[in-house]
XYZ file of C-alpha atoms in Angstrom:
632
model
C 30.560 11.910 -3.145
C 28.426 12.228 0.704
C 30.877 9.937 2.041
C 33.849 11.438 0.766
C 34.200 14.794 1.790
C 31.924 14.218 4.748
C 34.879 11.643 5.201
C 37.609 13.871 4.638
C 36.539 16.799 7.099
C 36.606 14.920 9.568
C 39.596 14.196 8.761
C 41.375 17.550 8.661
C 39.437 19.062 10.854
C 40.961 21.151 13.691
C 42.672 22.458 10.502
C 40.174 23.859 8.860
C 38.649 24.774 11.587
C 40.559 24.806 14.787
C 38.672 22.622 16.319
C 37.120 18.573 15.973
C 34.213 19.175 14.515
C 31.102 16.666 15.249
C 29.452 14.241 12.060
C 25.948 15.762 12.435
C 28.244 19.675 11.347
C 28.559 18.242 8.029
C 24.358 18.899 6.741
C 23.683 18.257 3.049
C 20.833 19.387 0.812
C 19.460 19.289 -3.187
C 21.217 21.672 -4.946
C 18.678 24.160 -6.163
C 17.355 23.951 -9.960
C 17.610 27.342 -10.746
C 21.004 27.709 -9.594
C 25.413 25.501 -11.006
C 25.706 22.278 -9.155
C 25.901 19.150 -8.501
C 25.809 18.747 -4.462
C 25.078 21.500 -1.837
C 26.980 22.014 1.384
C 25.366 23.734 4.458
C 27.890 26.385 5.679
C 26.141 28.097 7.998
C 26.716 25.263 11.298
C 30.969 25.952 9.747
C 30.103 29.638 10.184
C 30.766 29.773 14.545
C 33.366 27.605 14.800
C 35.066 30.307 11.795
C 33.991 33.687 13.158
C 33.754 34.788 10.283
C 30.523 35.896 7.726
C 28.872 32.234 5.027
C 31.167 32.996 1.820
C 34.774 33.322 3.017
C 34.132 30.014 5.267
C 31.642 28.616 1.402
C 35.383 30.107 -0.087
C 37.881 27.629 2.722
C 36.294 24.960 2.692
C 35.507 24.683 -1.355
C 39.396 25.110 -1.788
C 39.988 22.911 0.324
C 37.898 19.951 -1.396
C 38.654 21.023 -5.049
C 42.523 20.169 -3.972
C 41.608 17.183 -2.210
C 39.208 15.249 -4.778
C 40.007 16.505 -8.216
C 36.074 14.983 -9.105
C 35.222 18.630 -7.855
C 36.144 20.724 -10.740
C 34.561 23.652 -9.124
C 32.239 25.593 -7.633
C 30.210 27.898 -5.840
C 28.967 29.915 -2.837
C 25.217 31.811 -2.830
C 24.750 33.241 0.767
C 24.423 29.537 3.002
C 25.520 27.130 1.196
C 28.417 25.713 -1.141
C 27.574 24.406 -4.469
C 29.604 21.924 -5.417
C 29.849 21.680 -9.530
C 31.689 18.358 -10.858
C 33.598 17.616 -13.187
C 32.771 15.500 -17.110
C 34.817 12.636 -15.982
C 33.082 11.660 -12.554
C 29.407 11.581 -14.076
C 31.246 9.656 -16.894
C 32.202 7.244 -14.651
C 28.876 6.737 -12.605
C 27.087 6.767 -16.065
C 29.492 3.232 -16.462
C 29.118 1.881 -13.117
C 25.427 2.718 -13.280
C 24.812 0.745 -16.794
C 27.277 -2.518 -15.948
C 25.694 -2.736 -12.247
C 23.099 -5.680 -13.505
C 21.353 -4.665 -9.633
C 21.678 -0.810 -10.852
C 20.051 1.686 -7.595
C 19.411 -2.118 -4.668
C 21.615 -3.250 -2.006
C 22.269 -6.428 0.003
C 23.809 -4.832 2.730
C 20.970 -5.707 5.717
C 20.805 -8.282 8.132
C 17.182 -7.158 9.470
C 13.819 -9.371 8.480
C 10.558 -7.601 8.440
C 7.578 -8.565 7.468
C 4.029 -7.075 5.307
C 0.650 -7.806 6.179
C -1.193 -6.954 3.659
C -4.975 -7.762 1.715
C -5.692 -10.228 4.573
C -10.288 -10.710 3.540
C -13.113 -11.212 5.590
C -14.535 -14.881 3.866
C -17.400 -12.572 3.565
C -17.402 -10.682 0.477
C -14.840 -10.475 -2.107
C -11.549 -8.195 -3.214
C -12.468 -5.016 -3.894
C -11.145 -1.856 -4.991
C -10.190 -0.561 -1.713
C -8.555 -4.221 -0.491
C -6.247 -3.314 -4.094
C -5.241 -0.050 -2.662
C -4.123 -2.184 0.132
C -2.105 -4.629 -1.702
C -0.693 -3.639 -4.358
C 1.448 -0.482 -1.782
C 2.338 -3.861 0.581
C 3.307 -5.802 -2.252
C 5.375 -3.009 -3.171
C 6.076 -1.652 0.038
C 8.102 -5.301 0.824
C 9.876 -5.505 -2.390
C 10.849 -2.094 -1.624
C 12.351 -3.379 1.370
C 13.963 -6.583 -0.460
C 16.137 -3.962 -2.519
C 16.409 -2.281 0.355
C 18.785 -5.989 1.725
C 16.719 -6.376 4.188
C 14.887 -10.543 4.890
C 10.566 -10.201 3.737
C 7.970 -12.289 4.861
C 4.935 -10.891 3.239
C 2.185 -11.699 4.562
C -1.881 -11.634 5.494
C -5.033 -12.732 8.478
C -7.696 -14.052 6.979
C -10.796 -12.668 9.069
C -12.386 -16.184 8.016
C -14.493 -16.153 11.902
C -17.100 -13.614 13.620
C -20.127 -12.036 13.831
C -19.621 -11.218 9.626
C -18.840 -13.917 8.616
C -21.504 -15.418 10.510
C -24.050 -13.441 8.417
C -22.791 -14.511 5.101
C -23.692 -17.926 6.518
C -27.040 -17.863 7.498
C -28.549 -15.576 4.870
C -27.220 -18.778 2.895
C -28.643 -21.257 4.741
C -32.716 -19.541 5.068
C -32.413 -17.910 1.671
C -30.919 -19.349 -0.814
C -33.168 -21.077 -3.526
C -32.834 -24.914 -3.363
C -33.676 -27.525 -7.356
C -35.924 -30.596 -7.364
C -33.760 -32.239 -5.536
C -33.754 -29.592 -1.759
C -30.002 -29.223 -2.713
C -29.233 -25.578 -1.775
C -27.594 -23.662 -4.871
C -23.369 -23.475 -5.185
C -21.406 -21.791 -6.905
C -20.881 -24.755 -9.008
C -23.977 -25.002 -9.762
C -24.567 -20.874 -10.361
C -21.427 -20.448 -13.003
C -20.057 -18.389 -9.671
C -16.903 -16.967 -8.490
C -16.468 -18.874 -4.851
C -16.207 -14.614 -3.062
C -18.787 -13.046 -5.312
C -21.233 -16.008 -4.043
C -20.037 -15.760 -0.763
C -20.797 -12.240 -1.356
C -23.958 -12.081 -2.613
C -25.259 -13.388 0.365
C -23.180 -10.706 2.817
C -25.647 -8.260 0.537
C -28.439 -10.460 1.610
C -28.077 -10.700 5.450
C -28.054 -6.373 5.185
C -31.499 -6.856 2.745
C -32.803 -8.785 5.468
C -32.195 -7.771 8.628
C -32.599 -4.063 7.524
C -36.636 -4.770 5.897
C -36.532 -6.372 9.742
C -35.426 -4.181 11.758
C -37.712 -2.051 9.792
C -41.031 -4.039 10.784
C -39.530 -4.231 14.370
C -39.547 -1.030 14.778
C -42.991 -0.356 13.300
C -43.737 -2.111 15.946
C -42.110 -0.363 18.743
C -44.447 2.964 16.609
C -47.869 0.568 16.584
C -46.966 -0.133 20.424
C -46.392 3.974 21.497
C -43.032 2.799 22.653
C -43.707 0.827 24.968
C -40.998 -2.534 24.089
C -38.525 -3.332 27.482
C -35.658 -3.486 23.659
C -36.087 0.120 22.974
C -32.988 2.817 24.133
C -33.907 5.967 25.515
C -32.104 6.927 21.816
C -35.027 5.655 19.840
C -37.899 7.278 21.965
C -35.941 9.943 21.494
C -35.667 9.812 18.198
C -37.630 6.969 16.237
C -41.113 9.404 16.144
C -39.473 11.836 13.629
C -37.516 9.415 11.360
C -40.806 8.010 11.448
C -42.151 11.855 10.124
C -39.215 12.463 8.022
C -40.199 8.519 5.746
C -43.278 9.451 5.681
C -42.675 12.863 3.548
C -39.694 11.396 1.858
C -40.224 12.391 -1.478
C -37.921 10.662 -3.666
C -36.252 6.209 -3.490
C -32.597 7.281 -2.305
C -33.859 9.952 0.722
C -36.654 7.633 1.554
C -34.472 4.524 1.368
C -31.713 6.331 3.494
C -34.509 7.366 6.116
C -35.842 3.847 5.926
C -31.788 2.542 6.863
C -31.232 4.948 10.494
C -35.154 3.996 11.431
C -34.199 0.132 11.680
C -31.324 0.311 13.144
C -31.785 0.455 16.541
C -34.253 -2.663 16.560
C -31.331 -5.086 14.556
C -29.258 -5.881 16.728
C -32.919 -7.367 18.115
C -34.724 -9.016 15.307
C -34.341 -13.010 14.873
C -31.486 -13.448 12.129
C -28.834 -11.189 14.116
C -29.942 -13.335 17.285
C -29.389 -16.323 14.422
C -26.174 -15.275 13.460
C -24.735 -14.330 17.376
C -25.896 -17.707 18.058
C -24.288 -19.605 15.145
C -21.123 -17.597 16.687
C -21.342 -19.066 19.650
C -21.889 -21.722 18.000
C -19.384 -21.552 16.296
C -16.693 -20.975 18.963
C -17.687 -24.084 20.939
C -16.979 -26.125 17.405
C -20.599 -27.907 17.349
C -20.553 -30.176 14.379
C -22.453 -29.223 11.509
C -21.582 -24.768 12.147
C -18.401 -25.757 11.694
C -19.171 -27.708 8.484
C -21.400 -25.066 7.127
C -17.865 -22.726 7.339
C -15.355 -24.489 6.413
C -17.759 -25.489 3.300
C -18.084 -21.561 2.039
C -14.725 -20.198 3.347
C -13.623 -23.496 0.744
C -15.502 -21.039 -1.983
C -14.421 -18.461 -1.375
C -10.145 -19.118 -0.882
C -10.850 -20.392 -4.817
C -11.626 -17.614 -5.053
C -9.065 -14.891 -3.060
C -6.012 -17.484 -5.281
C -7.389 -16.784 -8.700
C -7.829 -12.453 -8.370
C -3.983 -13.172 -6.550
C -3.094 -15.269 -9.491
C -4.358 -12.258 -11.586
C -3.034 -9.082 -9.616
C 0.601 -11.644 -10.343
C 0.788 -11.065 -5.500
C 1.778 -13.633 -3.522
C 2.544 -14.288 0.606
C 4.714 -16.294 2.343
C 2.801 -17.076 5.497
C -0.645 -16.508 5.730
C -2.279 -16.796 9.311
C -5.874 -17.317 10.134
C -8.360 -15.714 12.828
C -9.958 -18.931 13.414
C -6.386 -20.470 15.253
C -5.582 -17.085 15.628
C -8.313 -16.087 17.980
C -7.822 -18.474 20.730
C -4.422 -17.533 20.961
C -6.276 -14.253 22.323
C -8.008 -15.736 23.994
C -5.731 -17.456 26.170
C -3.199 -14.487 26.107
C -6.378 -12.025 28.081
C -7.245 -14.554 30.290
C -4.168 -14.849 31.551
C -3.675 -11.159 31.364
C -7.196 -11.308 33.795
C -5.204 -12.627 36.574
C -2.761 -10.539 36.475
C -4.329 -7.686 36.653
C -3.715 -5.804 32.897
C -7.295 -7.162 32.368
C -10.523 -6.372 34.719
C -13.578 -8.158 34.112
C -17.170 -6.147 34.224
C -20.460 -7.929 35.821
C -21.675 -8.655 32.288
C -19.280 -10.994 32.078
C -16.790 -9.642 29.436
C -13.518 -8.326 29.551
C -11.646 -5.030 28.996
C -8.785 -3.059 29.409
C -8.904 0.450 30.866
C -6.495 2.846 28.656
C -7.926 5.696 30.077
C -4.484 6.329 32.508
C -2.739 6.609 28.810
C -4.694 9.117 27.185
C -6.855 7.131 25.732
C -10.616 4.948 26.199
C -11.876 1.144 27.607
C -11.432 -1.348 25.486
C -13.264 -4.581 24.603
C -10.846 -8.163 24.465
C -13.897 -10.363 25.274
C -17.679 -9.891 24.629
C -20.061 -11.273 27.921
C -19.962 -14.740 26.029
C -17.551 -15.551 25.811
C -17.310 -14.662 21.854
C -13.589 -13.319 21.165
C -13.345 -9.436 19.144
C -10.520 -7.836 16.249
C -8.133 -6.774 19.161
C -8.626 -10.522 20.811
C -7.355 -11.590 16.932
C -5.133 -9.672 16.350
C -2.930 -10.039 19.857
C -3.435 -13.146 19.491
C -1.281 -12.750 16.108
C 1.209 -10.694 16.261
C 2.940 -13.043 19.011
C 1.941 -15.995 16.532
C 4.278 -14.255 14.407
C 7.191 -13.252 16.642
C 6.982 -17.307 17.156
C 7.628 -18.209 14.729
C 9.546 -15.292 13.509
C 11.877 -14.444 16.142
C 14.420 -12.829 14.546
C 11.743 -10.530 12.725
C 12.807 -7.175 13.183
C 9.590 -5.657 12.862
C 5.518 -5.399 11.638
C 4.584 -3.558 9.074
C 0.547 -3.402 9.322
C -0.862 -1.773 5.801
C -3.676 -1.104 7.677
C -7.077 1.826 6.173
C -6.582 4.625 8.407
C -10.252 4.083 9.928
C -8.198 1.306 11.990
C -5.441 4.403 13.106
C -6.744 3.827 16.710
C -7.664 0.353 17.021
C -3.522 -0.008 15.976
C -2.899 2.529 18.862
C -4.428 0.454 21.404
C -3.238 -2.825 19.175
C 0.407 -2.120 19.593
C -0.257 0.363 23.818
C -2.117 -3.089 25.257
C 1.438 -5.761 23.961
C 3.820 -2.967 25.770
C 1.417 -4.053 28.890
C 1.500 -6.971 28.070
C 5.373 -6.842 28.819
C 6.722 -7.735 24.618
C 8.909 -5.312 23.998
C 8.552 -6.292 20.413
C 5.860 -4.449 19.810
C 8.292 -0.900 19.513
C 9.063 -2.383 16.217
C 5.368 -2.845 15.185
C 3.984 -0.018 12.204
C 1.082 -0.108 11.100
C 1.448 1.648 7.463
C -2.048 4.254 7.263
C -3.456 4.627 4.720
C -6.908 6.644 3.240
C -9.592 4.935 1.907
C -10.485 5.016 -1.718
C -13.344 6.494 -3.114
C -15.109 6.143 -5.768
C -16.089 9.482 -7.554
C -19.654 9.134 -6.351
C -18.855 8.904 -2.584
C -17.618 5.884 -0.577
C -17.715 2.236 -0.478
C -20.181 -0.226 1.930
C -20.024 -4.115 1.324
C -22.612 -5.002 3.014
C -25.035 -2.993 0.889
C -23.021 -3.832 -2.263
C -21.817 -0.674 -2.758
C -18.567 -1.739 -4.841
C -15.713 -1.655 -7.129
C -15.245 -5.130 -7.426
C -11.228 -5.710 -7.967
C -12.688 -8.587 -10.540
C -14.582 -6.428 -12.477
C -11.602 -3.985 -12.366
C -9.363 -5.427 -13.439
C -11.655 -6.893 -16.466
C -12.604 -3.189 -17.418
C -9.008 -1.442 -17.403
C -7.995 -5.133 -19.385
C -10.917 -3.798 -22.285
C -10.203 -0.604 -22.242
C -6.456 -0.837 -22.689
C -7.300 -3.262 -25.109
C -9.906 -0.514 -27.013
C -6.793 2.396 -26.627
C -4.385 -0.288 -27.743
C -6.591 -1.259 -31.492
C -6.916 2.024 -32.185
C -3.168 3.659 -31.281
C -2.592 0.345 -34.644
C 0.826 -0.118 -33.842
C 0.418 -3.580 -33.120
C 0.990 -5.425 -36.400
C 2.650 -8.400 -36.604
C 1.710 -9.575 -32.852
C -0.324 -12.848 -32.775
C -2.766 -13.030 -30.541
C -1.694 -14.577 -27.452
C 1.190 -11.894 -27.903
C -1.608 -9.614 -28.048
C -3.457 -10.060 -25.003
C -0.373 -10.330 -22.947
C -0.121 -6.548 -23.923
C -3.502 -5.750 -23.276
C -3.085 -7.424 -19.851
C 0.622 -5.168 -19.042
C -1.027 -2.354 -20.121
C -4.010 -2.051 -18.154
C -3.370 -3.675 -14.353
C -0.321 -2.022 -14.702
C -2.056 1.368 -15.046
C -4.450 0.721 -12.506
C -1.496 -0.137 -9.764
C 0.317 2.804 -11.024
C -2.715 4.847 -10.348
C -3.343 3.791 -6.856
C 0.430 4.153 -5.988
C 1.583 7.760 -7.467
C -0.176 8.758 -4.784
C 1.103 8.931 -1.153
C -0.776 6.171 1.407
C -1.449 8.958 4.179
C -3.831 10.428 0.943
C -7.710 10.108 0.609
C -7.353 9.509 -4.003
C -10.108 8.998 -6.074
C -9.780 6.864 -8.531
C -11.165 6.447 -12.202
C -10.254 3.585 -14.849
C -10.034 5.771 -17.961
C -7.490 8.196 -16.322
C -4.882 4.926 -15.109
C -4.208 3.829 -19.326
C -3.958 7.187 -20.206
C -0.839 7.452 -22.342
C -0.185 10.996 -21.473
C 0.885 12.885 -18.018
C 1.550 10.816 -14.801
C 0.223 7.626 -15.448
C 1.726 3.645 -15.746
C 1.069 3.720 -20.131
C 3.507 6.022 -20.340
C 5.909 5.343 -18.214
C 5.826 1.986 -20.178
C 5.141 2.943 -23.299
C 9.021 4.847 -23.077
C 10.489 1.427 -21.995
C 9.246 0.526 -24.704
C 11.012 3.117 -27.256
C 14.249 2.979 -25.718
C 13.338 -1.431 -25.849
C 13.191 -0.908 -29.573
C 15.903 1.544 -29.439
C 18.496 -0.869 -28.117
C 16.911 -3.823 -30.502
C 18.154 -1.905 -34.071
C 21.822 -1.296 -31.963
C 24.532 -4.234 -29.916
C 26.772 -3.402 -28.126
C 28.243 -0.685 -26.584
C 31.963 0.592 -27.242
C 31.704 1.678 -23.228
C 35.741 3.411 -23.920
C 35.220 5.834 -25.896
C 32.112 7.897 -23.874
C 31.991 11.713 -24.855
C 29.072 13.410 -22.792
C 28.190 17.659 -22.716
C 25.378 19.225 -20.313
C 21.929 16.924 -21.042
C 24.104 14.592 -20.823
C 24.902 15.397 -17.249
C 21.671 16.088 -16.556
C 20.378 13.008 -17.502
C 23.036 11.232 -15.450
C 22.617 13.385 -12.409
C 18.701 12.199 -12.151
C 19.571 8.738 -13.048
C 22.401 8.701 -9.535
C 19.668 9.749 -7.437
C 17.898 5.867 -7.926
C 19.140 3.964 -5.017
C 19.092 6.815 -2.431
C 15.788 6.963 -3.339
C 14.803 2.780 -2.885
C 16.343 3.910 0.536
C 14.014 6.955 2.045
C 10.313 4.700 -0.203
C 12.288 1.678 1.836
C 12.750 4.141 5.198
C 9.036 5.996 4.619
C 7.065 2.933 3.647
C 5.820 5.243 0.406
C 6.366 3.715 -3.508
C 4.983 6.777 -4.615
C 8.057 8.337 -4.544
C 9.738 5.669 -6.493
C 6.200 6.404 -8.940
C 6.782 9.783 -8.952
C 10.623 9.297 -9.743
C 10.459 7.246 -12.443
C 7.833 9.805 -14.163
C 10.156 12.332 -13.877
C 13.157 10.636 -15.740
C 10.837 9.504 -18.186
C 9.546 12.998 -18.829
C 13.765 13.599 -18.323
C 14.341 11.344 -21.178
C 12.014 11.732 -23.636
C 13.072 15.119 -23.664
C 16.529 14.355 -24.419
C 15.005 11.964 -26.443
C 13.645 14.860 -28.475
C 15.896 17.364 -28.643
C 18.876 15.286 -29.238
C 19.532 12.731 -31.795
C 20.799 9.577 -30.932
C 21.329 6.718 -33.705
C 22.108 9.330 -36.226
C 24.126 11.504 -34.163
C 28.237 11.989 -35.890
C 30.008 11.800 -33.027
C 30.730 8.311 -31.347
C 31.220 8.878 -27.867
C 28.412 11.324 -28.100
C 26.685 8.392 -30.037
C 27.999 6.075 -27.353
C 27.284 8.034 -24.527
C 23.715 8.255 -25.645
C 22.727 4.397 -26.323
C 24.983 3.719 -23.038
C 22.271 5.937 -20.837
C 19.187 5.043 -23.211
C 20.098 1.194 -21.673
C 20.644 2.656 -18.958
C 17.733 4.477 -18.003
C 15.435 1.460 -19.538
C 16.776 -0.231 -16.847
C 16.089 1.858 -14.213
C 12.715 2.273 -15.619
C 11.929 -2.003 -15.159
C 13.887 -2.266 -11.890
C 11.345 0.878 -10.777
C 8.418 -0.582 -11.894
C 9.053 -4.190 -10.624
C 9.511 -2.033 -7.491
C 6.056 -1.271 -7.857
C 4.431 -4.819 -9.102
C 4.151 -3.554 -12.318
C 5.192 -5.464 -15.764
C 6.942 -3.194 -18.666
C 6.510 -4.522 -22.777
C 8.903 -5.298 -24.700
C 6.676 -3.496 -27.658
C 3.951 -1.589 -27.516
């Protein structure tokens, strides 16, 4: 209707306003809930053209539209706003069109191609709650872009190399217990999932290197801080820290201060040096180190695949840092030759971005090894080579990396890649625990596998308490628990605006009341049960009143919500639209009889509205990666 009105006003602008107008002059906005109207035209831009007051302008445009558009029944002018009221016939036609469209809300008109990166884990630890927000957000954005008609490539970059990976490797080599045959423990021998097993040794590295760091710092103290390794800051800070450590009364505070003490000496410990040496050997393709790396990464990949399967997410293309960092190194060396980058005395390669309001950025260490920026440069270039028709890449990465991506896109631009302007960082807030931020190296994380199992178990207990699963087979019940638990988890993480930091509460996520996934799932199951008792609906005999119109209007907004969610990369818009729709439908359901309505035309319309609401809920939840149960 907006396009129809816009076209009409542009076509007759000379007669109406005395001159031709630009399209941007015609502005619509959502009608306020406290006034009557289905669409609002902003009058103020036309006031100067007609040199009169907003009321007269609104009346002139309103009368013109009534004469030329039969679907507009009447209008009301409030200050500088023209509120248009559409006829029942218009809303009935809208309902029929929505019900007949099997892909209602989705578009197929785009020719654009987007790549969406998400997950992108390190192969030194299992996926955790922070990854889950990333994964569900990226997957949902990809599905929303598809719903807007775009071609989408879902991808991840596996961070399978670097000093962090070497930490797990060296810890397993040095600290894994051996059996009688001298064989170190493995995921198979322990029965542990591969990613959990490797993550255990990442934590073990931190434990051992912290102990080594503390011991080394203590030796510095005993030698009156004369070691050549000690920085001036360490000489200044360590005496006070040791004094605070000695006087600390509780273990938590003592541990915290001990870590601060150890941090000054960790770079000089035997373990840290061993990890760095291992990284240099890995980049030189040392046979023994490379085989160890392949073995441990293989364990992790099997674990990741299992987790992704339960999450019901997928990828079209996987990139590996172990491949793309080589491309990045070549590009950096080429940029060095061209004078884009420069080398310091220690052999490290940098770029000076101070002229752009940023700072200097390291691209290659003095020993020639790559950093994350090197890898990301190589990955971006590799992706545009693989998919030259890309209109953009969406990087789903936490807001802690905002600066990193600002630097990355700027470096790519300075290297001459114009497509850098089409790279977008989908920055999202971190997920906190009730007692604070997660720290992987200390093992203070909410493991993704454990969390999924927990919410499914909570869903199982609450569903059994309600006792509405009679007649289901055991397999059907287990599927229902999984659907409710994971649906609640995904919805809880997606309903919050991506840019906002959030705190996760597993019990709240599966509640049947409020803005939750199970609340929406339950409404869908209720509608499905209602429709199953009816059969076909007679659509040539329909009648509606204001209550029906209000719900049809909300359903009518769905395509626009999908468009806005795609433009803003925000599943939260779809989640909260669906919640408001479900609230409106439940209120309608409680206030109006459907199957027992005596007026056949009204009953038919209410059934059709219910069907369409169910279809919209199912589509919306699919775009969030959430299943809806037929029975609940």
